[in-house]
């Protein structure tokens, strides 16, 4: 996932509801599974999610400033309290001007300076709004669109994010030259989460669009625009037209369809309507010979709209998008109005987070490595790193043995698969090199300027890498991020320090709990190397078919069975999961828990596992895996996740155990149980 600077200001990131000076929570006293989270009145074969998490679900309330609570958000609470402490120390340190510590302090203070923000009103954006208003022809429109291009998308790790600019740039290793960075261009132009929010004819979506249009009108009205209702209608109609040109999130998952190299000269003929020479010149990309165009039909369609839609509609669209993008650092009336729609209406979150929490998110987003370097030194020991690295080695070896044991895969395909494992780079805790922020100007009284300079700083950093040699060990996450990632174009994994803590990882916990929890996460990321997306790349990170036709056909048929299994899950009467959209993540969950289980069994060295509260070692392993996905969501948040997230909701992710033979043995699951699948119906991929 890329660092998205403006997004962190506007997002509903999960942060703790405590004072800035809150200290780290007391050490976790439970070294193993959380027995008190389980509900033993539920049969594990009927509902494994509630069996593993039932009592936790009963006790847990979603705070007013959140749309959901998960195990990940609990860890984020801890990481955010630690980060807040680092920021507070920086703010008090009186560090040397220009140092990273001073930048952290100045950025945070600029965000917290509400008095200055209110006094300046919309003044920080007035010059840009005047420029938009002065656009008099399509050439100038192309220039404005090019100037707004930012490196704010990541095709392989955040495809559900669509830039609010007309297009987005992603700089990554090339599909066919993985040793050098290439420029990928992505569809954009929408503010709502996905095209279906504009195109669906369901009553829920029609109502949501009406509320969105009212929100657009109110934002424009607060900004002093006349005829805000008329302008809002034009903006919504334009975004609807853009949405019609987008490809769906599920179709967006096929990297082979994204493999479209256009020379700069091709754009005028393949996507006429936009003055591409002016666009690329304004974007600082005039000398870039070619790009990989991820969604060519969207580029053709959106470019045609630039020529056909009245100029006044585009000017309204540009002005609204600019104000919306920075509303989190404009006077309170803008921030409150944005939260009223995107927080309360879209995700069902009743309350805005306290400002200091949002400030922590801003600092993490803009100066993440500066904070992360301190975080890693303070909160991730060499001993913990070594223990996790040992688990990674065991699970990779387990995966290697699983490949050897496949009876449907040819020897040549197995050799290629094992080559990917042999060259896989795994980063644990923190990166080997850190970002240099010395060229980024941060002012203590200019939050909007700080964010704009930060966004441009990141954009220039990405553009300057085009054509350069790839750093295969580069990270895309900070140590204080509670997440993990697979980077198929680098054949690399990263496990930040913040996720390597209880309940995912506890150095004092038994192997069963650690392998079921963090082992499941490690196995998941390793398995992404061989999901429907990762399996398209070879050991160098190049897009290349290394499968025999027969093996690829078998793999495709088996993964379709898994997609069909998830299609049957229906969280709402009018909304089912999309098995195609979530397929890559579901493959990684299934293969990951299977490899983690093998790694766990191997770690015992033939010795029996210790029991915990009457639970056997195997039961502990699977319960720990099920407790990874403990989550409670508001209905509006769940709807949005189902429609736009590549990950299935937690209750369905934990249910993948129904495909694992060892789970049946561990809990004596009988054919009468709801989750039971006959052996021939269980999906077995890796």
XYZ file of C-alpha atoms in Angstrom:
686
model
C 0.000 0.000 0.000
C 1.338 3.403 -0.936
C 1.531 6.261 1.498
C -1.491 8.441 0.745
C -0.880 11.843 2.302
C -4.166 13.627 1.792
C -6.140 10.465 2.414
C -4.859 10.218 5.965
C -6.409 13.593 6.738
C -9.793 12.543 5.441
C -9.900 8.852 6.267
C -11.551 7.082 9.167
C -8.275 5.565 10.371
C -8.676 3.674 13.601
C -6.936 5.451 16.433
C -7.261 5.333 20.239
C -9.675 7.487 22.194
C -7.259 8.649 24.882
C -5.155 11.719 25.621
C -2.034 12.446 23.586
C 0.136 11.666 26.568
C -1.490 8.271 27.112
C 1.078 5.674 28.054
C 1.455 2.229 26.563
C -1.146 -0.271 27.707
C -0.076 -2.755 30.381
C 1.722 -5.797 29.038
C -0.524 -8.570 27.794
C -0.862 -11.106 30.584
C -2.334 -13.856 28.416
C 0.330 -15.891 26.660
C -1.714 -17.959 24.246
C -5.230 -17.917 22.834
C -7.879 -15.756 24.505
C -10.043 -18.428 26.041
C -12.331 -15.741 27.454
C -13.185 -14.677 23.884
C -14.563 -18.080 22.933
C -18.203 -19.096 23.168
C -18.369 -22.805 23.909
C -22.149 -22.849 23.578
C -21.582 -22.547 19.813
C -20.570 -25.649 17.905
C -17.360 -24.880 15.972
C -18.687 -26.842 13.014
C -21.710 -24.544 12.750
C -20.124 -21.124 13.211
C -16.402 -21.152 13.822
C -16.200 -17.346 13.938
C -18.604 -17.158 16.888
C -17.059 -20.170 18.550
C -13.670 -18.431 18.543
C -14.945 -14.901 19.229
C -18.497 -15.131 20.607
C -17.877 -13.728 24.082
C -15.687 -10.976 22.635
C -18.545 -10.031 20.299
C -20.992 -9.871 23.210
C -18.719 -7.647 25.300
C -17.416 -5.374 22.585
C -19.065 -2.063 21.746
C -18.077 -0.028 18.719
C -16.886 3.397 19.901
C -18.804 6.385 18.580
C -15.901 7.579 16.441
C -15.470 4.298 14.572
C -17.274 2.270 11.967
C -15.799 -1.006 13.179
C -13.643 -2.687 15.801
C -11.191 -5.471 14.926
C -8.103 -7.115 16.337
C -6.193 -4.913 13.918
C -7.763 -1.783 15.412
C -6.774 -2.959 18.895
C -3.181 -3.211 17.738
C -3.499 0.142 15.996
C -4.568 1.618 19.325
C -1.318 0.461 20.878
C 0.806 1.592 17.929
C -0.935 4.963 17.853
C -0.423 5.579 21.568
C 3.254 4.838 21.085
C 3.391 7.098 18.042
C 1.603 9.848 19.949
C 4.250 9.591 22.643
C 7.001 9.976 20.035
C 5.258 13.019 18.571
C 4.746 14.564 21.985
C 8.424 14.106 22.810
C 9.358 15.688 19.479
C 7.054 18.645 20.141
C 8.796 19.291 23.474
C 12.351 18.708 22.273
C 13.105 22.107 20.686
C 15.042 20.182 18.041
C 17.250 21.814 15.440
C 15.402 23.505 12.585
C 15.200 21.246 9.540
C 15.780 18.035 11.508
C 13.323 15.170 11.240
C 12.383 15.632 14.891
C 11.585 19.306 14.298
C 9.565 18.461 11.200
C 7.479 15.976 13.210
C 6.796 18.642 15.842
C 6.030 21.405 13.334
C 3.708 19.226 11.253
C 1.719 18.108 14.267
C 1.516 21.634 15.690
C 0.381 23.031 12.351
C -2.481 20.533 12.308
C -3.481 21.333 15.880
C -3.435 25.117 15.302
C -7.175 25.491 14.763
C -7.125 29.217 15.481
C -4.886 29.923 12.491
C -6.878 27.539 10.286
C -10.132 29.319 11.145
C -8.583 32.768 10.681
C -7.272 31.946 7.209
C -10.526 30.423 6.013
C -10.391 29.433 2.361
C -7.493 31.815 1.632
C -4.864 29.018 1.262
C -6.788 27.649 -1.730
C -7.869 30.909 -3.334
C -5.041 31.155 -5.854
C -5.765 27.618 -7.092
C -9.500 28.267 -7.208
C -8.877 31.439 -9.236
C -6.715 29.470 -11.653
C -9.493 26.930 -12.094
C -12.062 29.660 -12.629
C -9.880 31.313 -15.276
C -9.684 28.175 -17.478
C -10.968 29.327 -20.859
C -10.333 26.393 -23.232
C -9.616 22.651 -23.408
C -5.863 23.197 -23.569
C -5.907 24.990 -20.238
C -8.180 22.286 -18.863
C -5.615 19.650 -19.890
C -2.930 21.677 -18.154
C -4.967 21.847 -14.935
C -5.641 18.112 -15.048
C -1.944 17.389 -15.595
C -0.894 19.659 -12.738
C -3.209 17.736 -10.409
C -1.746 14.300 -11.227
C -0.280 12.649 -8.148
C 1.352 9.324 -7.257
C -1.600 8.350 -5.099
C -2.560 4.853 -6.261
C -1.120 1.371 -5.905
C -2.514 -1.072 -8.418
C -1.486 -4.314 -6.724
C -1.989 -3.492 -3.054
C -4.745 -0.913 -2.959
C -6.854 -1.316 -6.060
C -10.014 -0.294 -4.251
C -8.646 3.247 -3.934
C -9.479 5.483 -6.896
C -7.859 8.901 -6.986
C -10.181 11.885 -6.963
C -7.974 13.371 -9.708
C -8.889 12.351 -13.249
C -6.046 9.815 -13.342
C -3.485 8.451 -10.900
C 0.182 7.558 -11.310
C 1.833 4.483 -9.822
C 5.604 4.009 -10.114
C 6.688 0.388 -9.712
C 8.892 -2.254 -11.341
C 7.910 -2.824 -14.939
C 5.781 -5.794 -15.924
C 8.441 -7.054 -18.325
C 11.492 -5.245 -16.959
C 11.276 -5.792 -13.229
C 14.755 -4.348 -12.747
C 13.640 -0.794 -13.590
C 10.800 1.450 -12.474
C 7.946 2.075 -14.903
C 5.006 4.470 -14.847
C 1.512 2.976 -14.538
C -1.521 5.168 -15.174
C -4.805 4.362 -13.426
C -8.432 5.366 -13.891
C -9.732 7.992 -11.470
C -12.039 10.960 -11.133
C -14.473 9.646 -8.509
C -15.028 10.654 -4.902
C -17.392 7.879 -3.829
C -15.681 4.520 -3.118
C -16.431 2.777 -6.413
C -18.285 3.007 -9.728
C -21.204 0.980 -8.349
C -22.037 3.818 -5.961
C -22.879 5.870 -9.049
C -24.367 3.159 -11.253
C -26.308 0.811 -8.979
C -30.073 1.205 -9.177
C -30.747 -0.155 -5.694
C -32.829 1.967 -3.358
C -29.921 2.199 -0.932
C -27.577 3.585 -3.596
C -30.138 6.014 -5.014
C -30.641 7.424 -1.533
C -26.886 7.632 -0.991
C -26.382 9.517 -4.261
C -29.040 12.048 -3.302
C -27.274 12.646 -0.002
C -23.931 12.920 -1.771
C -25.310 15.567 -4.127
C -26.617 17.506 -1.124
C -23.163 17.225 0.448
C -21.486 18.580 -2.684
C -23.881 21.509 -2.697
C -23.226 22.302 0.953
C -19.436 22.208 0.496
C -19.703 24.633 -2.415
C -22.089 26.857 -0.488
C -19.747 27.025 2.524
C -16.979 27.967 0.097
C -19.057 30.893 -1.169
C -20.053 29.567 -4.587
C -23.318 30.811 -6.054
C -25.895 28.405 -7.506
C -24.413 25.563 -5.476
C -27.352 23.214 -6.212
C -26.942 23.665 -9.971
C -23.174 23.159 -9.735
C -23.596 20.081 -7.560
C -25.952 18.544 -10.094
C -23.394 19.132 -12.859
C -20.619 17.568 -10.776
C -22.656 14.462 -9.968
C -23.640 14.034 -13.610
C -19.990 14.281 -14.632
C -18.860 11.777 -12.002
C -21.658 9.462 -13.108
C -20.342 9.669 -16.676
C -16.812 8.945 -15.441
C -18.093 5.956 -13.438
C -19.657 4.545 -16.603
C -16.180 4.475 -18.163
C -14.506 2.706 -15.226
C -13.965 -1.021 -15.173
C -15.212 -2.896 -12.116
C -13.082 -3.726 -9.107
C -13.346 -7.441 -9.893
C -12.188 -6.922 -13.495
C -9.416 -4.673 -12.187
C -7.847 -7.718 -10.514
C -6.701 -9.277 -13.810
C -3.112 -8.105 -14.311
C -3.011 -9.571 -17.820
C -5.734 -7.134 -18.894
C -3.628 -4.338 -17.386
C -0.571 -5.141 -19.501
C -0.967 -2.317 -22.018
C 2.106 -0.287 -22.910
C 1.296 2.974 -24.672
C 3.959 5.238 -26.067
C 3.308 8.861 -25.279
C 2.413 9.462 -28.931
C -0.251 6.697 -28.747
C -2.474 8.569 -26.332
C -3.762 11.054 -28.912
C -5.035 8.241 -31.155
C -6.029 5.666 -28.524
C -7.676 8.150 -26.148
C -8.588 11.266 -28.156
C -10.240 14.237 -26.507
C -7.636 15.263 -23.942
C -4.646 17.314 -25.045
C -2.137 14.743 -23.868
C 0.945 16.774 -24.775
C -0.218 19.562 -22.501
C -1.314 17.076 -19.807
C 2.050 15.299 -19.665
C 4.014 18.547 -19.852
C 2.052 19.987 -16.918
C 2.531 16.740 -14.985
C 6.303 16.880 -15.454
C 6.184 13.748 -17.598
C 6.872 15.246 -21.005
C 10.055 13.204 -21.457
C 8.575 9.892 -20.334
C 8.549 7.696 -23.459
C 5.798 5.276 -22.438
C 3.370 4.216 -19.735
C 1.543 1.044 -18.765
C -2.146 1.906 -18.984
C -4.015 -0.287 -16.502
C -7.552 0.325 -17.765
C -7.341 1.414 -21.429
C -11.103 1.588 -21.983
C -11.424 3.951 -19.033
C -8.729 6.211 -20.477
C -10.455 6.278 -23.844
C -13.802 7.033 -22.224
C -12.591 9.618 -19.716
C -10.524 11.422 -22.339
C -13.586 11.674 -24.582
C -15.473 13.279 -21.697
C -12.825 15.990 -21.480
C -13.780 16.991 -25.022
C -17.562 16.549 -24.797
C -18.589 17.753 -21.332
C -19.067 21.539 -21.042
C -16.072 23.398 -19.691
C -18.092 24.890 -16.836
C -18.877 21.407 -15.501
C -15.187 20.507 -15.488
C -14.336 23.756 -13.683
C -16.962 23.026 -11.024
C -15.618 19.472 -10.727
C -12.027 20.672 -10.294
C -13.003 23.276 -7.700
C -15.094 20.859 -5.665
C -12.442 18.123 -5.757
C -9.800 20.583 -4.587
C -11.893 21.778 -1.643
C -13.047 18.248 -0.768
C -9.477 16.957 -0.829
C -8.316 19.478 1.770
C -11.507 19.902 3.790
C -9.903 18.162 6.769
C -7.478 21.089 7.166
C -9.894 23.888 6.306
C -12.134 25.658 8.850
C -14.354 23.468 11.011
C -17.446 23.986 8.860
C -15.762 22.142 5.960
C -14.363 19.316 8.095
C -17.681 18.824 9.884
C -19.636 18.723 6.636
C -17.259 16.188 5.130
C -17.481 13.972 8.182
C -21.279 14.262 8.209
C -21.363 12.578 4.815
C -18.304 10.330 4.655
C -18.344 9.411 8.326
C -21.954 9.394 9.439
C -23.813 8.693 6.194
C -21.368 6.516 4.288
C -19.924 4.394 7.112
C -22.461 4.963 9.902
C -19.849 6.399 12.298
C -21.625 8.770 14.735
C -18.698 10.841 15.995
C -15.638 12.528 14.572
C -12.363 11.396 16.128
C -10.660 13.853 18.478
C -8.399 16.225 16.602
C -5.182 14.986 18.195
C -5.859 11.503 16.861
C -6.299 12.868 13.358
C -3.070 14.788 13.855
C -1.205 11.588 14.627
C -2.546 10.102 11.384
C -1.337 13.149 9.439
C 2.192 12.862 10.848
C 2.287 9.116 10.177
C 1.152 9.718 6.621
C 3.555 12.511 5.746
C 6.647 11.707 7.857
C 6.092 8.012 8.441
C 9.700 6.885 8.223
C 10.912 9.670 10.512
C 8.517 8.446 13.199
C 9.059 4.804 12.250
C 12.805 4.908 12.799
C 12.231 5.917 16.423
C 9.355 3.444 16.774
C 11.428 0.495 15.553
C 14.341 1.256 17.870
C 12.042 1.598 20.855
C 9.461 -1.129 20.398
C 10.919 -4.009 18.372
C 13.767 -5.960 19.902
C 16.407 -7.947 17.990
C 15.231 -11.060 19.861
C 11.656 -10.654 18.656
C 12.893 -10.089 15.107
C 14.956 -13.266 15.216
C 12.014 -15.306 16.491
C 9.709 -14.040 13.741
C 12.376 -14.666 11.104
C 12.626 -18.257 12.317
C 8.863 -18.667 11.919
C 9.067 -17.217 8.412
C 11.768 -19.738 7.512
C 9.672 -22.636 8.842
C 6.536 -21.566 6.990
C 8.403 -21.017 3.715
C 9.865 -24.509 4.079
C 6.375 -25.867 4.786
C 5.128 -24.206 1.615
C 8.048 -25.689 -0.319
C 7.077 -29.185 0.893
C 3.449 -28.575 -0.017
C 4.540 -27.721 -3.562
C 6.592 -30.929 -3.751
C 3.566 -32.945 -2.605
C 1.163 -31.599 -5.275
C 0.061 -34.455 -7.505
C -1.444 -32.216 -10.170
C 1.566 -29.985 -10.873
C 4.296 -30.737 -13.414
C 7.936 -30.828 -12.329
C 8.770 -27.779 -14.476
C 6.035 -25.700 -12.820
C 7.122 -26.858 -9.370
C 10.681 -25.762 -10.110
C 9.496 -22.273 -11.057
C 7.310 -22.049 -7.954
C 10.157 -23.076 -5.672
C 12.444 -20.567 -7.377
C 10.018 -17.851 -6.254
C 10.325 -19.065 -2.678
C 14.122 -19.187 -2.907
C 14.411 -15.576 -4.092
C 11.627 -14.165 -1.887
C 12.787 -11.186 0.175
C 11.121 -10.983 3.598
C 11.444 -7.775 5.597
C 10.685 -8.092 9.312
C 10.037 -5.148 11.620
C 11.522 -2.234 9.704
C 13.199 -1.396 6.393
C 16.917 -1.550 5.728
C 16.965 2.041 4.453
C 14.909 5.073 5.496
C 13.332 7.923 3.565
C 15.204 11.235 3.566
C 12.865 14.165 4.314
C 15.538 16.889 4.287
C 14.149 18.450 1.090
C 10.583 18.613 2.430
C 9.659 22.004 3.869
C 7.389 21.860 6.916
C 6.073 25.060 8.504
C 4.601 25.183 12.037
C 1.678 27.414 10.981
C 0.716 26.151 7.512
C -0.969 22.751 7.602
C -2.573 22.986 4.174
C 0.711 24.081 2.625
C 2.499 21.274 4.452
C 0.136 18.714 2.968
C 0.404 20.148 -0.524
C 4.184 20.283 -0.330
C 4.190 16.743 1.072
C 2.030 15.427 -1.750
C 4.248 17.141 -4.327
C 7.384 15.891 -2.540
C 6.142 12.309 -2.834
C 5.103 12.850 -6.453
C 8.527 14.185 -7.429
C 10.189 11.323 -5.562
C 8.185 8.819 -7.590
C 8.627 10.578 -10.944
C 12.381 10.864 -10.406
C 12.586 7.084 -10.044
C 11.159 6.396 -13.508
C 13.637 4.359 -15.517
C 15.921 3.879 -12.519
C 17.064 0.608 -10.962
C 14.591 -1.090 -8.620
C 15.371 -1.505 -4.938
C 14.033 -5.017 -4.346
C 14.210 -4.486 -0.579
C 12.197 -1.269 -0.518
C 9.257 -1.112 1.894
C 5.858 0.402 1.153
C 4.747 0.513 4.817
C 6.092 2.111 7.969
C 7.103 0.127 11.100
C 4.159 1.621 13.044
C 1.637 0.297 10.494
C -0.533 -2.617 11.642
C -0.535 -4.560 8.398
C 1.576 -6.791 6.177
C 2.125 -6.781 2.446
C 3.202 -8.883 -0.524
C 4.894 -6.967 -3.361
C 4.717 -9.298 -6.395
C 6.722 -7.028 -8.703
C 9.595 -7.181 -6.187
C 8.909 -10.774 -5.060
C 9.046 -9.390 -1.542
C 7.104 -9.374 1.740
C 7.077 -6.894 4.624
C 5.894 -7.434 8.205
C 5.998 -4.120 10.112
C 6.901 -4.066 13.792
C 3.433 -2.877 14.842
C 1.738 -6.116 13.777
C 4.398 -8.229 15.503
C 2.904 -7.861 18.981
C 0.149 -9.586 21.008
C -2.296 -10.992 20.155
C -0.696 -11.731 16.766
C 2.786 -12.414 18.071
C 3.910 -12.978 21.657
C 7.462 -14.226 22.310
C 6.177 -15.951 25.456
C 3.191 -17.694 23.840
C 3.194 -21.375 22.851
C 3.886 -22.268 19.239
C 0.232 -23.172 18.617
C -0.957 -19.628 19.352
C 1.847 -17.864 17.499
C 1.639 -20.060 14.405
C -2.165 -19.794 14.321
C -2.089 -16.009 14.725
C 0.994 -14.342 13.199
C 1.833 -17.596 11.408
C -1.490 -17.324 9.605
C -0.561 -13.779 8.566
C 2.928 -14.849 7.455
C 1.489 -17.775 5.524
C -1.122 -15.468 4.003
C 1.522 -13.088 2.619
C 3.720 -15.934 1.370
C 0.652 -17.417 -0.320
C -0.009 -14.155 -2.163
C 3.078 -15.106 -4.146
C 0.877 -17.838 -5.634
C -2.629 -16.331 -5.712
C -4.438 -15.431 -8.946
C -2.377 -12.238 -9.143
C 0.973 -13.305 -7.687
C 1.072 -16.509 -9.721
C 1.329 -14.412 -12.875
C 4.796 -13.162 -11.867
C 8.031 -15.137 -11.902
C 10.905 -15.238 -9.407
C 12.346 -11.955 -10.729
C 9.019 -10.136 -10.405
C 8.390 -10.106 -14.165
C 4.935 -10.766 -15.609
C 5.527 -14.150 -17.260
C 3.564 -17.361 -17.643
C 5.692 -20.054 -15.974
C 2.884 -22.642 -15.900
C 2.201 -25.576 -18.175
C -1.209 -25.226 -19.870
C -2.549 -28.189 -17.898
C -1.359 -26.834 -14.554
C -2.794 -23.394 -15.243
C -6.135 -24.903 -16.225
C -6.227 -26.938 -13.000
C -5.321 -23.880 -10.942
C -8.022 -21.794 -12.641
C -10.711 -24.426 -12.103
C -9.816 -24.842 -8.440
C -9.756 -21.127 -7.707
C -13.168 -20.776 -9.364
C -14.494 -23.272 -6.814
C -13.200 -21.056 -4.015
C -14.772 -17.973 -5.616
C -18.082 -19.820 -5.871
C -17.843 -20.798 -2.194
C -17.539 -17.152 -1.179
C -20.335 -16.103 -3.532
C -22.720 -18.030 -1.280
C -22.006 -15.831 1.760
C -24.700 -13.194 2.170
C -24.269 -10.600 4.945
C -27.433 -8.738 3.840
C -30.584 -9.982 2.098
C -29.782 -7.769 -0.898
C -25.992 -8.094 -0.903
C -23.673 -11.092 -1.294
C -19.910 -11.310 -1.264
C -18.178 -11.079 -4.633
C -16.036 -14.189 -4.865
C -14.063 -12.814 -7.808
C -13.256 -9.545 -6.050
C -12.039 -11.294 -2.890
C -10.502 -14.321 -4.607
C -6.809 -13.434 -4.242
C -7.217 -12.741 -0.525
C -9.263 -15.898 -0.006
C -6.599 -17.995 -1.726
C -3.987 -16.431 0.548
C -6.091 -17.123 3.651
C -6.605 -20.781 2.738
C -3.069 -21.530 1.583
C -1.663 -19.430 4.403
C -3.409 -21.238 7.241
C -2.516 -24.576 5.643
C 1.200 -23.731 5.410
C 1.195 -22.189 8.891
C -0.330 -25.380 10.281
C 2.417 -27.456 8.678
C 5.025 -25.056 10.023
C 3.504 -25.331 13.486
C 3.533 -29.128 13.438
C 7.147 -29.130 12.248
C 8.123 -26.725 15.051
C 7.052 -29.281 17.651
C 9.817 -31.620 16.567
C 7.603 -34.637 17.192
C 6.826 -33.603 20.775
C 3.229 -33.225 22.001
C 1.885 -29.678 22.227
C 0.939 -28.378 25.682
C -2.770 -27.936 26.361
C -4.336 -24.623 27.339
C -7.562 -24.697 29.376
C -8.438 -28.070 27.933
C -7.740 -27.097 24.344
C -5.318 -29.305 22.421
C -2.447 -27.806 20.444
C -4.322 -28.146 17.136
C -7.420 -26.557 18.631
C -5.340 -23.663 19.926
C -3.830 -23.192 16.475
C -7.188 -22.911 14.731
C -8.767 -20.799 17.474
C -5.828 -18.391 17.249
C -6.412 -18.187 13.495
C -10.129 -17.565 14.044
C -9.364 -14.871 16.608
C -7.226 -13.058 14.017
C -10.467 -12.051 12.333
C -12.471 -10.906 15.372
C -14.448 -7.923 14.105
C -17.625 -5.995 14.717
C -18.921 -3.505 12.132
C -21.738 -1.055 11.706
C -24.058 -2.060 8.869
C -23.101 0.913 6.686
C -19.413 0.111 7.110
C -19.996 -3.559 6.356
C -21.907 -2.691 3.182
C -19.062 -0.515 1.963
C -16.494 -3.205 2.755
C -18.457 -5.885 0.920
C -18.760 -3.693 -2.166
C -15.226 -2.313 -2.340
C -12.788 -4.354 -0.254
C -10.690 -7.155 -1.741
C -10.825 -8.795 1.694
C -13.915 -10.664 2.838
C -15.314 -9.602 6.238
C -13.704 -11.379 9.186
C -16.482 -13.871 9.849
C -16.035 -15.283 6.332
C -12.249 -15.220 6.394
C -12.204 -17.417 9.482
C -14.610 -19.832 7.776
C -11.937 -20.917 5.296
C -10.953 -23.576 7.878
C -13.810 -25.640 6.463
C -11.429 -26.462 3.592
C -8.658 -27.757 5.904
C -8.738 -31.445 6.863
C -6.882 -30.886 10.141
C -9.629 -28.551 11.379
C -12.196 -31.337 11.084
C -10.032 -33.649 13.144
C -9.250 -31.009 15.763
C -12.923 -30.320 16.510
C -14.544 -33.623 15.463
C -16.715 -31.813 12.911
C -19.483 -34.097 11.681
C -21.418 -34.043 8.382
C -24.522 -32.617 10.086
C -22.719 -29.343 10.843
C -23.346 -26.199 8.776
C -19.724 -25.613 7.787
C -19.072 -29.243 6.933
C -17.825 -29.958 3.447
C -17.312 -33.463 2.154
C -13.627 -34.155 1.418
C -14.283 -33.966 -2.322
C -15.889 -30.508 -1.897
C -13.052 -28.990 0.099
C -11.000 -26.566 -1.961
C -7.332 -27.554 -2.050
C -5.004 -25.260 -3.956
C -1.482 -25.291 -2.489
